[in-house]
Amino acid sequence: FLILSYLTAIYLMDDAYFLQALAMFFFSLWKTYIGPLMAAGLGFSYWEMLIYNMGAAVIATLGVLGTNDWFLARRKTKVKGFDKNLRRILRFWRRYGKWGAALLSPVLFGIPSYAFVARRLKDRRRDILLEISVVTFIWCSVLYWLGLQGIIMAETNSFLYFS
């Protein structure tokens, strides 16, 4: 469904729109805070913003999960415990939990980093994809709303309003 939506959108759009959507998509492959703000500033609708940003997050997650599983399956040597960096990540993981790490991943760590670490810690692929999708949806919605409120505030020189 997602690929069909992209192909339909590509067929129906002009060059400037395509380049803007492509830039928003590529910015959202790693972290998702720039994409929704770009969408608000460029006049994209909420659903367009969600399609491009959520699509990028899901594609990045699927790419990392597939690459990680392929790499670990082809690896000849056994993993010898935890290295220094993984210990630091594991300490954060234990302190804030899986959902704390997932909540911060789209804006702080990066979506591929979270998917890699979660898979390395033996989390299921389906759970990782669901967590990234839910958290990215929340972040994209909040950041898009904040971007629209910032535009309204800049145009009217007033405070945030809730409507």
Coordinates of C-alpha atoms in Angstrom, one line a residue:
F1 CA 0.0 0.0 0.0
L2 CA 2.8 2.4 0.9
I3 CA 4.6 1.8 -2.4
L4 CA 1.4 2.3 -4.4
S5 CA 0.8 5.6 -2.5
Y6 CA 4.3 6.8 -3.4
L7 CA 4.0 5.8 -7.1
T8 CA 0.6 7.5 -7.4
A9 CA 1.9 10.7 -5.7
I10 CA 5.0 10.7 -7.9
Y11 CA 2.9 10.4 -11.0
L12 CA 0.6 13.3 -10.0
M13 CA 3.1 15.8 -8.8
D14 CA 5.1 18.5 -10.4
D15 CA 8.9 18.9 -10.1
A16 CA 9.1 21.4 -7.2
Y17 CA 6.6 19.3 -5.1
F18 CA 8.6 16.2 -5.9
L19 CA 11.9 17.7 -4.9
Q20 CA 10.4 19.0 -1.6
A21 CA 8.8 15.7 -0.8
L22 CA 12.0 13.9 -1.6
A23 CA 14.0 16.2 0.6
M24 CA 11.5 15.7 3.4
F25 CA 11.7 11.9 2.9
F26 CA 15.5 11.8 3.0
F27 CA 15.7 14.0 6.1
S28 CA 13.3 11.6 7.8
L29 CA 15.2 8.5 7.1
W30 CA 17.5 9.0 10.1
K31 CA 15.6 11.4 12.4
T32 CA 12.1 12.7 12.0
Y33 CA 12.2 16.2 13.5
I34 CA 13.1 18.1 10.3
G35 CA 10.6 16.4 8.0
P36 CA 7.4 17.5 9.8
L37 CA 8.7 21.0 10.3
M38 CA 9.6 21.2 6.6
A39 CA 6.1 19.9 5.8
A40 CA 4.5 22.7 7.9
G41 CA 6.6 25.4 6.3
L42 CA 6.1 24.1 2.8
G43 CA 2.4 23.9 3.1
F44 CA 2.0 20.1 2.9
S45 CA -1.2 18.7 4.4
Y46 CA -1.1 16.5 7.5
W47 CA -1.7 13.3 5.5
E48 CA 1.1 14.2 3.0
M49 CA 3.5 14.8 5.9
L50 CA 2.5 11.5 7.5
I51 CA 3.0 9.5 4.3
Y52 CA 6.5 10.9 3.5
N53 CA 7.8 10.9 7.1
M54 CA 6.2 7.6 8.3
G55 CA 7.3 6.0 5.0
A56 CA 10.9 7.0 5.5
A57 CA 10.8 5.7 9.1
V58 CA 9.4 2.4 8.1
I59 CA 11.7 2.0 5.2
A60 CA 14.7 2.8 7.3
T61 CA 13.6 0.4 10.0
L62 CA 13.0 -2.4 7.5
G63 CA 16.3 -1.8 5.8
V64 CA 18.3 -1.9 9.1
L65 CA 16.4 -5.0 10.3
G66 CA 17.1 -6.8 7.0
T67 CA 20.7 -5.8 6.8
N68 CA 21.3 -6.6 10.5
D69 CA 19.8 -10.1 10.2
W70 CA 21.7 -10.8 6.9
F71 CA 25.0 -9.6 8.4
L72 CA 24.6 -11.7 11.6
A73 CA 23.6 -14.8 9.6
R74 CA 26.7 -14.5 7.4
R75 CA 29.0 -13.8 10.3
K76 CA 31.6 -16.5 10.8
T77 CA 32.7 -15.8 14.3
K78 CA 30.6 -15.8 17.4
V79 CA 29.7 -12.6 19.2
K80 CA 32.0 -12.3 22.3
G81 CA 29.7 -10.5 24.7
F82 CA 29.3 -6.7 24.9
D83 CA 31.7 -4.0 23.8
K84 CA 32.1 -0.7 25.5
N85 CA 29.5 1.1 23.3
L86 CA 26.9 -1.5 23.6
R87 CA 27.3 -1.5 27.4
R88 CA 26.6 2.2 27.5
I89 CA 23.5 1.7 25.4
L90 CA 22.4 -1.2 27.5
R91 CA 22.8 1.0 30.6
F92 CA 20.5 3.6 29.1
W93 CA 18.1 0.8 28.0
R94 CA 17.9 -0.6 31.5
R95 CA 17.4 2.8 33.1
Y96 CA 14.7 4.1 30.8
G97 CA 13.3 0.9 29.3
K98 CA 12.5 -0.1 25.8
W99 CA 9.8 2.4 25.3
G100 CA 11.9 5.2 26.7
A101 CA 14.6 4.4 24.1
A102 CA 12.0 4.1 21.4
L103 CA 10.4 7.4 22.4
L104 CA 13.7 9.2 22.0
S105 CA 15.0 7.4 18.9
P106 CA 13.2 9.4 16.2
V107 CA 14.6 12.7 17.4
L108 CA 17.7 11.9 19.5
F109 CA 19.4 8.7 18.5
G110 CA 18.1 8.0 15.1
I111 CA 15.6 5.4 13.9
P112 CA 18.3 3.0 12.4
S113 CA 20.3 3.1 15.6
Y114 CA 17.3 2.1 17.7
A115 CA 16.4 -0.7 15.3
F116 CA 19.9 -2.0 15.3
V117 CA 20.3 -2.0 19.1
A118 CA 16.8 -3.5 19.7
R119 CA 17.5 -6.3 17.2
R120 CA 20.9 -6.9 18.8
L121 CA 19.2 -7.2 22.1
K122 CA 16.9 -9.9 20.6
D123 CA 13.7 -7.9 20.3
R124 CA 11.3 -9.2 17.6
R125 CA 11.2 -7.5 14.2
R126 CA 7.4 -7.0 14.4
D127 CA 7.7 -5.3 17.8
I128 CA 10.5 -3.0 16.6
L129 CA 8.5 -2.0 13.6
L130 CA 5.4 -1.4 15.6
E131 CA 7.3 0.7 18.2
I132 CA 9.0 2.8 15.6
S133 CA 5.7 3.4 13.8
V134 CA 3.8 4.5 16.9
V135 CA 6.5 6.7 18.2
T136 CA 7.2 8.3 14.8
F137 CA 3.5 8.9 14.3
I138 CA 3.4 10.7 17.7
W139 CA 6.6 12.8 17.1
C140 CA 5.5 13.7 13.5
S141 CA 2.1 14.8 14.7
V142 CA 3.4 16.9 17.5
L143 CA 6.2 18.5 15.5
Y144 CA 3.9 19.2 12.6
W145 CA 1.4 20.9 14.9
L146 CA 4.2 22.9 16.6
G147 CA 5.5 23.9 13.1
L148 CA 2.0 25.2 12.1
Q149 CA 1.7 27.0 15.4
G150 CA 5.1 28.7 14.9
I151 CA 4.0 29.8 11.4
I152 CA 0.7 31.2 12.8
M153 CA 2.6 32.9 15.6
A154 CA 5.1 34.5 13.2
E155 CA 2.3 35.7 10.9
T156 CA 0.1 37.1 13.6
N157 CA 2.6 38.1 16.3
S158 CA 0.5 36.3 18.9
F159 CA 0.9 33.4 21.3
L160 CA 0.0 29.8 20.7
Y161 CA -3.7 29.0 20.6
F162 CA -5.3 25.7 20.9
S163 CA -8.0 25.2 18.3

